[in-house]
Coordinates of C-alpha atoms and ligand atoms in Angstrom, one line a residue:
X1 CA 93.1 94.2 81.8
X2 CA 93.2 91.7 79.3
X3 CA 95.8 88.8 79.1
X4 CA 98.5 89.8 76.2
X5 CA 99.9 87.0 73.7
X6 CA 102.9 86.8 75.7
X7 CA 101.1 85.9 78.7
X8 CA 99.1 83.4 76.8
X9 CA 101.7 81.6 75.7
X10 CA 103.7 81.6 78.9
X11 CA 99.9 80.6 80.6
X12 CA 99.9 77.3 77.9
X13 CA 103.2 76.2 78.8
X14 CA 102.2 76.3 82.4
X15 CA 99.8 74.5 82.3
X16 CA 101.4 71.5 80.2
X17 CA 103.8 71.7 82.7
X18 CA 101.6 71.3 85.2
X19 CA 99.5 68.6 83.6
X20 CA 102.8 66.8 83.0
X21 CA 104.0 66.8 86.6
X22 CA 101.2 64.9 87.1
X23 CA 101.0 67.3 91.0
X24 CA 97.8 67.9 92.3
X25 CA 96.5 70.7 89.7
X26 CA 97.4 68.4 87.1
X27 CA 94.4 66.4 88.3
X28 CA 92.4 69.2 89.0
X29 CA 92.8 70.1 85.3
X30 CA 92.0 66.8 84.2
X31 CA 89.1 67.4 85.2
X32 CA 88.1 69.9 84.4
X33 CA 89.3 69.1 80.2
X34 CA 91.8 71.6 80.6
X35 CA 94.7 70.9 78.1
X36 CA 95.9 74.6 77.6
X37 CA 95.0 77.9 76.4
X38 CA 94.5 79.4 72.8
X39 CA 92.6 82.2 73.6
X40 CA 91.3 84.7 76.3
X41 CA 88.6 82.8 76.4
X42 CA 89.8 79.4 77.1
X43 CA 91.8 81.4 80.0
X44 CA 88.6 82.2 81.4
X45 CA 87.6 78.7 81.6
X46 CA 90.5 77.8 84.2
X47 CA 88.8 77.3 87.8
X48 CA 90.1 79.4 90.3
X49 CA 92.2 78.4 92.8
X50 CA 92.3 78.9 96.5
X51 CA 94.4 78.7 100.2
X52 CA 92.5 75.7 100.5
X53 CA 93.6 73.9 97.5
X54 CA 97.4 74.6 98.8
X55 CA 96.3 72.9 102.0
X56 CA 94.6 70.1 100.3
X57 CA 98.1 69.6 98.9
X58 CA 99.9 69.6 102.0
X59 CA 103.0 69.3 102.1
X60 CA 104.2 68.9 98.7
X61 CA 101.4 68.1 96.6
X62 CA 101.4 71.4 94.6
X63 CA 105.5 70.8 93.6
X64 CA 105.5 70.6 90.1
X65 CA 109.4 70.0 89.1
X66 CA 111.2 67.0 90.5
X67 CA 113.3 67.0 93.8
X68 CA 116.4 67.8 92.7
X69 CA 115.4 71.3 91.3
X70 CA 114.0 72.4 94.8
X71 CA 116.2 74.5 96.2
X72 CA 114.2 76.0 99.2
X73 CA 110.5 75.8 100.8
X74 CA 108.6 78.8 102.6
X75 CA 105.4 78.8 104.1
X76 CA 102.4 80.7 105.3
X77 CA 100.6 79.9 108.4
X78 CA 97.4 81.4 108.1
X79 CA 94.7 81.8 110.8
X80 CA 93.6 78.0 111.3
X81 CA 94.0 74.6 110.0
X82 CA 97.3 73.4 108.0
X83 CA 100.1 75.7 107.0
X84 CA 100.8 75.9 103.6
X85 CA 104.1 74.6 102.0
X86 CA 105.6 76.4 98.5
X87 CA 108.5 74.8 97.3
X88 CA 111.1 77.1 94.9
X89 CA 113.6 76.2 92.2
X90 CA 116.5 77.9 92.1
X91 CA 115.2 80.3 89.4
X92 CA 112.1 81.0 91.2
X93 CA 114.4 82.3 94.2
X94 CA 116.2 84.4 91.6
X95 CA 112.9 85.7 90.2
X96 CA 111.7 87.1 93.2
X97 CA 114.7 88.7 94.0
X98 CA 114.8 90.3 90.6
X99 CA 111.4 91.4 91.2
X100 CA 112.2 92.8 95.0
X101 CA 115.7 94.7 93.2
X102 CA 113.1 96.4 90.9
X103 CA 110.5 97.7 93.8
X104 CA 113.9 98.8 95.4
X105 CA 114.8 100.9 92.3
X106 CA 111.0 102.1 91.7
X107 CA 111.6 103.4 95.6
X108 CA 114.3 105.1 94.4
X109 CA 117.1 103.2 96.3
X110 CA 120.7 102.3 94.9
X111 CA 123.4 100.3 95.4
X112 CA 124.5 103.1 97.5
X113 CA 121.9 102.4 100.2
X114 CA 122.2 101.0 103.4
X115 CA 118.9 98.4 104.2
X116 CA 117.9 97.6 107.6
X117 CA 115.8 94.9 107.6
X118 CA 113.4 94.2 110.4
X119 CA 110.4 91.9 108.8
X120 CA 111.7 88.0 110.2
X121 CA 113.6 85.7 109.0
X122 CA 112.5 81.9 108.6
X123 CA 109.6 80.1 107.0
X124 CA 107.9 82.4 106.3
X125 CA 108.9 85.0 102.9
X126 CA 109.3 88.3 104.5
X127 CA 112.9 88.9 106.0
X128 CA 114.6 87.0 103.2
X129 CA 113.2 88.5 100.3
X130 CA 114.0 91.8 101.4
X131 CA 117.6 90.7 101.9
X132 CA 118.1 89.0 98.8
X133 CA 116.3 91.7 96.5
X134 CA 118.8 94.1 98.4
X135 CA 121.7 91.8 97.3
X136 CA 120.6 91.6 94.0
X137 CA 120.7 95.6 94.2
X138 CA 123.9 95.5 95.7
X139 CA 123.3 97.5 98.3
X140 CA 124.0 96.9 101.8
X141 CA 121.9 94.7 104.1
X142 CA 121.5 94.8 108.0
X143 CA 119.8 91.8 108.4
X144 CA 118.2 93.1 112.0
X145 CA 115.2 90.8 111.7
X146 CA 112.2 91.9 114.4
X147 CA 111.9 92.8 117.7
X148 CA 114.9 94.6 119.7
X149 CA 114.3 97.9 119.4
X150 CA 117.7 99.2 121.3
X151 CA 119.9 97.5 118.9
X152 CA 118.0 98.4 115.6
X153 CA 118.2 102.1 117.1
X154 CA 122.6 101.4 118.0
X155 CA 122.5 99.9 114.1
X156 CA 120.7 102.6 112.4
X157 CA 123.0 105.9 113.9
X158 CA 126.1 103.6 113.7
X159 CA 125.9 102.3 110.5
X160 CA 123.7 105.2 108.9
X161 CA 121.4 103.3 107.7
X162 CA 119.0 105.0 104.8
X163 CA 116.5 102.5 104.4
X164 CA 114.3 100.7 106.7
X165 CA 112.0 97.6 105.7
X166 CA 109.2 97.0 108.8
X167 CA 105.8 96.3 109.0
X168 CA 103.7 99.6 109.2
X169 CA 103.4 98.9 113.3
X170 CA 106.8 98.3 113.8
X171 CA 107.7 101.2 111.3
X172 CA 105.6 103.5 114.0
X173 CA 107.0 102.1 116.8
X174 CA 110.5 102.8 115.6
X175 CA 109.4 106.4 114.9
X176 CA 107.7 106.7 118.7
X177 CA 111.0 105.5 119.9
X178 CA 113.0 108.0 117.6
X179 CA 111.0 110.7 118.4
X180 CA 110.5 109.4 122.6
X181 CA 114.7 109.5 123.0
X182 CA 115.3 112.4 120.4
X183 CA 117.6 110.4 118.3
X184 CA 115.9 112.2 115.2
X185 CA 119.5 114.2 114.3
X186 CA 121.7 111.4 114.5
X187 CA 119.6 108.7 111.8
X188 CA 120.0 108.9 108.5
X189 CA 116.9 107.4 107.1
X190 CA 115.3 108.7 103.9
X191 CA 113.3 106.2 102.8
X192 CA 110.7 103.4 104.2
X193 CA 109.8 100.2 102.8
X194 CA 106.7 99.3 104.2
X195 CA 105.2 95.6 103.6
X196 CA 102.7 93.1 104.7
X197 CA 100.1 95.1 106.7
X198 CA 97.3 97.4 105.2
X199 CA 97.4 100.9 107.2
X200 CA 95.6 103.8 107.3
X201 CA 96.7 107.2 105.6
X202 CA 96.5 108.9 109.2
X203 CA 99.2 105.9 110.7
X204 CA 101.2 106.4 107.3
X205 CA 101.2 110.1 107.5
X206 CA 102.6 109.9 111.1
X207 CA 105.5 107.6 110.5
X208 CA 106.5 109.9 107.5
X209 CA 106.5 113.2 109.6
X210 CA 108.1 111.9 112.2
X211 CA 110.8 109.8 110.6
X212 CA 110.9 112.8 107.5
X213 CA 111.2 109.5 105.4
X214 CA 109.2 108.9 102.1
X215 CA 107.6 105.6 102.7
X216 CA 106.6 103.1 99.9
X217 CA 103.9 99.8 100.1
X218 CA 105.0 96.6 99.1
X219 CA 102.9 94.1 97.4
X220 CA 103.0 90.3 97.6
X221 CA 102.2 87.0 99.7
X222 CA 103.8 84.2 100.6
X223 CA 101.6 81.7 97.4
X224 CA 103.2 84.0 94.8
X225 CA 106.5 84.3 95.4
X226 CA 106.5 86.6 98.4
X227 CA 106.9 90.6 99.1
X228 CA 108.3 92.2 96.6
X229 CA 105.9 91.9 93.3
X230 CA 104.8 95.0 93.4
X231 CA 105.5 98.5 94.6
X232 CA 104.3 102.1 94.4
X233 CA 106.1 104.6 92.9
X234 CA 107.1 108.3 93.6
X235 CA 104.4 109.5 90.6
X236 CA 101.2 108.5 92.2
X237 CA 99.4 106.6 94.6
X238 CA 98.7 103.2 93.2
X239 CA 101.3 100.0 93.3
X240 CA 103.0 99.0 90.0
X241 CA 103.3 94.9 89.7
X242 CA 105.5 93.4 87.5
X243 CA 103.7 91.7 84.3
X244 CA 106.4 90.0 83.0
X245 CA 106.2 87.7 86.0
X246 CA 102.3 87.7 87.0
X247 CA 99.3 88.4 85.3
X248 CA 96.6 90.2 87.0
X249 CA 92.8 90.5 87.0
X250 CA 90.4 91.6 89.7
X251 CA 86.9 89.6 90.4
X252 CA 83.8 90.2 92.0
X253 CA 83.8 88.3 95.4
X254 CA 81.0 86.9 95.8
X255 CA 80.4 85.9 91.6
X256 CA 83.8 85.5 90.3
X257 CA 83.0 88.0 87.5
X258 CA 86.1 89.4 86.3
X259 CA 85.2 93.1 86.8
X260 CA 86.7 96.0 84.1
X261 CA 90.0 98.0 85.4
X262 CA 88.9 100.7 87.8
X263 CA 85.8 98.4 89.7
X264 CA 86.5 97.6 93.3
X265 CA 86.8 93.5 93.7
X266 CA 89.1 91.1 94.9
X267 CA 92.9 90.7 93.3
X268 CA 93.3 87.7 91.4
X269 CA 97.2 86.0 90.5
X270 CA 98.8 84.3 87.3
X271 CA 102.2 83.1 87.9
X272 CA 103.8 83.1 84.4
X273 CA 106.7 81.7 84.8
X274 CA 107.4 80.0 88.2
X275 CA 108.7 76.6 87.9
X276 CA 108.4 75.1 91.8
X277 CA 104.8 75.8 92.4
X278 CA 103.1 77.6 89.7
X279 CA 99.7 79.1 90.6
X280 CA 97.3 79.8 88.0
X281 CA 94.6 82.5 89.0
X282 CA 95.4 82.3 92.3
X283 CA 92.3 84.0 95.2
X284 CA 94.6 86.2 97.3
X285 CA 91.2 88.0 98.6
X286 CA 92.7 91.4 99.1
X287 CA 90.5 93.8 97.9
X288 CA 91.9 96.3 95.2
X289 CA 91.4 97.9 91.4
X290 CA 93.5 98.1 88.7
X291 CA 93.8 101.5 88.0
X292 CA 93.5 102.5 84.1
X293 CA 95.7 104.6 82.0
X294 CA 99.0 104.9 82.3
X295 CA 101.2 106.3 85.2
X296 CA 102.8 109.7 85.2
X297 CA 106.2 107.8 85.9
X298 CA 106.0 106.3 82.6
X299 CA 106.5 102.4 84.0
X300 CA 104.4 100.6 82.0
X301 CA 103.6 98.0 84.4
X302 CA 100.1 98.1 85.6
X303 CA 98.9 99.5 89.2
X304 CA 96.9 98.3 91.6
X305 CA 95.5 100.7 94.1
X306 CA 96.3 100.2 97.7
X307 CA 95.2 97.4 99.2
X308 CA 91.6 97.7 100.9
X309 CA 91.6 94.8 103.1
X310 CA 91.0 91.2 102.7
X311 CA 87.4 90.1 101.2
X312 CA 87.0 88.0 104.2
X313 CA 87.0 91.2 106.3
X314 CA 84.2 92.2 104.3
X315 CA 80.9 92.9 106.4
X316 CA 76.9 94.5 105.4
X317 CA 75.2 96.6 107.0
X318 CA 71.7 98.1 105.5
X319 CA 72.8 96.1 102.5
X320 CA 76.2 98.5 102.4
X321 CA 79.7 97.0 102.0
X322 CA 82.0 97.9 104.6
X323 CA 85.4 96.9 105.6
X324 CA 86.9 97.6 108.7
X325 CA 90.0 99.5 106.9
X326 CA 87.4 102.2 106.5
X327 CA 86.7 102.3 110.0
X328 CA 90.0 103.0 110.9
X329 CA 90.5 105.6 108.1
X330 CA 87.9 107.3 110.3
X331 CA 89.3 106.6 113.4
X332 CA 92.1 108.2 112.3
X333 CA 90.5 111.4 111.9
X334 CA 89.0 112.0 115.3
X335 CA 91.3 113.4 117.8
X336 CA 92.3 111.5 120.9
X337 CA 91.0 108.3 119.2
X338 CA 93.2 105.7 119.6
X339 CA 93.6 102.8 117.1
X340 CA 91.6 99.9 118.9
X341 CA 87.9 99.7 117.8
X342 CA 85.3 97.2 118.4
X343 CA 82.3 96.3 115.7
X344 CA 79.0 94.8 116.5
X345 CA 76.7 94.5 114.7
X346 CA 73.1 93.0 115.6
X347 CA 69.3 93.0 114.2
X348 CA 66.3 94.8 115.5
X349 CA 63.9 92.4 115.0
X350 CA 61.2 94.7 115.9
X351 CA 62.2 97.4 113.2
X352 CA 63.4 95.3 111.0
X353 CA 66.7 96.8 110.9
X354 CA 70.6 96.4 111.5
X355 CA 72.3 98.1 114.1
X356 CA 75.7 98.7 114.2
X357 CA 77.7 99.5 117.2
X358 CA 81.2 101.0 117.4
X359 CA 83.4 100.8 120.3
X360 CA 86.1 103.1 120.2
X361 CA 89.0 104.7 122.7
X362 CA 90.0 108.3 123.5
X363 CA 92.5 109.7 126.0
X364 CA 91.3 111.7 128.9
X365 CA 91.5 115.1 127.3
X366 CA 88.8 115.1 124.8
X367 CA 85.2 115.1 125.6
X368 CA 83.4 111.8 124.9
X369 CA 80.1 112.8 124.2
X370 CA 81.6 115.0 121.4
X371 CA 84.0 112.5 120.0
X372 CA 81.2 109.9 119.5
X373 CA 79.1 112.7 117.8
X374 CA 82.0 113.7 115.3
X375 CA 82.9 109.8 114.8
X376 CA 78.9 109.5 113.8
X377 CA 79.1 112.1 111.4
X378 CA 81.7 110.7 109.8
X379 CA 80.2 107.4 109.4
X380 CA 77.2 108.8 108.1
X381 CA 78.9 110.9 105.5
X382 CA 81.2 108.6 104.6
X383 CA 79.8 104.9 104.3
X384 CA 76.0 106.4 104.5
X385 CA 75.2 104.2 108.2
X386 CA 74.9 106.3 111.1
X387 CA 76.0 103.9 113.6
X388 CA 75.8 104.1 117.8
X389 CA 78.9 104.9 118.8
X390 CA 80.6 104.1 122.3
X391 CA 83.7 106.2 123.6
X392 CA 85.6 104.0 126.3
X393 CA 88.9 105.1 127.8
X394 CA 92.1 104.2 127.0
X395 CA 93.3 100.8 127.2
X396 CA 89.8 99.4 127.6
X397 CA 90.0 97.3 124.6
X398 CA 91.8 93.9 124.4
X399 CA 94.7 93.8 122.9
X400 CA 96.4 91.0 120.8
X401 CA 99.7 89.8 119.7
X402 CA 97.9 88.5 116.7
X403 CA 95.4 89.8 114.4
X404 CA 92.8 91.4 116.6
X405 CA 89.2 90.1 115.9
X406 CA 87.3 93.6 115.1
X407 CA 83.8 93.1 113.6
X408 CA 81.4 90.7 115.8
X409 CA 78.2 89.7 113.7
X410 CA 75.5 88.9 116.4
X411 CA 72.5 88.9 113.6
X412 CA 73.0 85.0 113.4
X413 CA 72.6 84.7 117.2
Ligands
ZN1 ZN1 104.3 104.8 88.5

């Protein structure tokens, strides 16, 4: 989708800003001969920007307003290396919460509702922009933060709550729990706001039956503001974000090619207006499209489909693209598969050809030999690779606190 006037303009003024903050994109720019933007395509001329540029900039360098006007810092950790440090102003925290009180009211939720809130609370974006969006809403807040499940299950049949706000895995643990003590009569919940985590439509479908909740994805990361800039709605699949704030495009990968709406690539982020630490196209390397046309809830605000996975998760095999989401979509579909998988992947030197190797689990009661053969099928069909498959019981699999390392590329061994 191409950048409107109004984004132009709001991209100029950025990036004067920027250049007169004299932070570290200012020198970047300078550089690069960048004095502002007339057109789309002096817009395509701006380099892209990365995670590692924020941690170049550690702590502060990216801050482009002076002290006095920051009112609050968050930060992402990532994997490895330096954490990243983005500093707000007080109108960027009001922004995002503006922003979050919208996806609230695209879920359908009023000031009527009653949020409990499980993402954390601290450095990082999640349980506080939940919270504050909600107080912008006015609704009210239960600001559980994670973990104890006995109390968040006293909270939600005392005080009725009709929201929750979780992580998909936490969402589902909630609803094992619910469903494990047979609380299901006493909770009230209609509606889930799901954020951070990309799931699969089998783990989705499960937390909605058994919760009988509608459940709604939230879009965002910690660089650009945080949850809460973009949502889906009731009319189709496919997450509105909110154009007034950011301006979107979608890139090839691997080229940087900005791709036309409806081709798969990675997301890429404008922020318009934010004053602390403003990002211009911004790699978030979740994979998604924009989808074209408008949607049947008449919002005009343009979608993204559901988020794929992250391009780094990204992984060949016979020269096909495959991400480990669409493993698990598969997964999912098998029963007595569990959700821990393993991928390896290696070269037969001999044939000249990739093997790939799947290591999945399966509870006692199904027979092995026939869930591999059904998990094959599927892989065939679907992504076109027929790999070897490997049916281990339950358990078998490490398991991680953390993100779980999936895919293991041997072909470089
Ligand atoms: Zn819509």
């Amino acid at each position: 989708m191409k950048i409107n006037q109004t984004q132009l303009e709001l991209v100029d003024k950025q990036i004067k800003r920027i250049l007169a903050s004299g932070n570290y994109y200012s020198e970047v720019y300078k550089r690069a001969g960048i004095t502002g933007v007339n057109s789309y395509e002096d817009f395509l001329k701006i380099p892209f920007t990365d995670k590692a540029d924020l941690r170049n900039a550690y702590p502060l360098g990216i801050q482009a307003v002076p002290d006095e006007k920051i009112v609050r810092i968050h930060s992402s950790s990532g994997t490895t290396g330096k954490p990243v440090i983005i500093p707000y102003t007080a109108k960027d925290v009001d922004d995002w919460a503006t922003m979050f009180a919208r996806c609230y009211e695209i879920a359908g939720i009023t000031n009527k509702d009653r949020i409990q809130i499980t993402p954390g609370y601290g450095l990082w974006t999640a349980g506080i922009g939940f919270q504050a969006g909600c107080e912008k809403l006015g609704a009210m807040a239960i600001p559980m933060g994670p973990g104890n499940t006995e109390k968040q299950l006293q909270m939600m049949i005392d005080l009725q709550s009709t929201v929750i706000c979780a992580t998909s895995s936490y969402a589902l643990l909630l609803a094992e729990e619910i469903n494990r003590r047979g609380l299901r009569d006493r909770i009230k919940l209609k509606k889930g706001v799901i954020g951070s985590e990309r799931w699969s439509d089998a783990k989705r479908a499960f937390i909605a039956r058994e919760l009988g909740i509608e459940l709604y994805d939230i879009y965002g990361l910690t660089e650009i503001y945080g949850p809460g800039i973009g949502i889906n709605c009731t009319g189709e699949t496919g997450m509105h974000v909110f154009d007034d704030y950011l301006y979107t495009e979608i890139i090839d990968p691997a080229t940087g090619e900005v791709l036309p709406d409806g081709e798969e690539g990675e997301i890429v982020i404008t922020t318009l207006v934010k004053e602390g630490a403003p990002l211009i196209r911004f790699r978030t390397h979740d994979l998604s499209s924009i989808m074209p046309g408008q949607c049947h809830c008449g919002l005009s605000y343009p979608r993204l489909t559901t988020i794929k996975g992250r391009s780094d998760d990204m992984f060949k095999v016979h020269g096909v693209n495959m991400f480990p989401s669409q493993i698990e979509e598969i997964l999912g579909e098998v029963d007595g598969v569990s959700s821990e998988y393993k991928i390896d992947i290696a070269h037969d030197d001999l044939k000249n050809r990739d093997i790939m190797m799947i290591t999945a689990e399966a509870d006692g009661r199904v027979d092995f030999q026939k869930t591999a053969e059904a998990l094959k099928a599927l892989c065939k069909s679907r992504l076109s690779v027929t790999p070897n498959v490997a049916i281990v019981s339950l358990n078998t699999l490490p398991r991680s606190e953390k993100k779980t390392q999936r895919v293991f590329d041997h072909r470089g061994d």
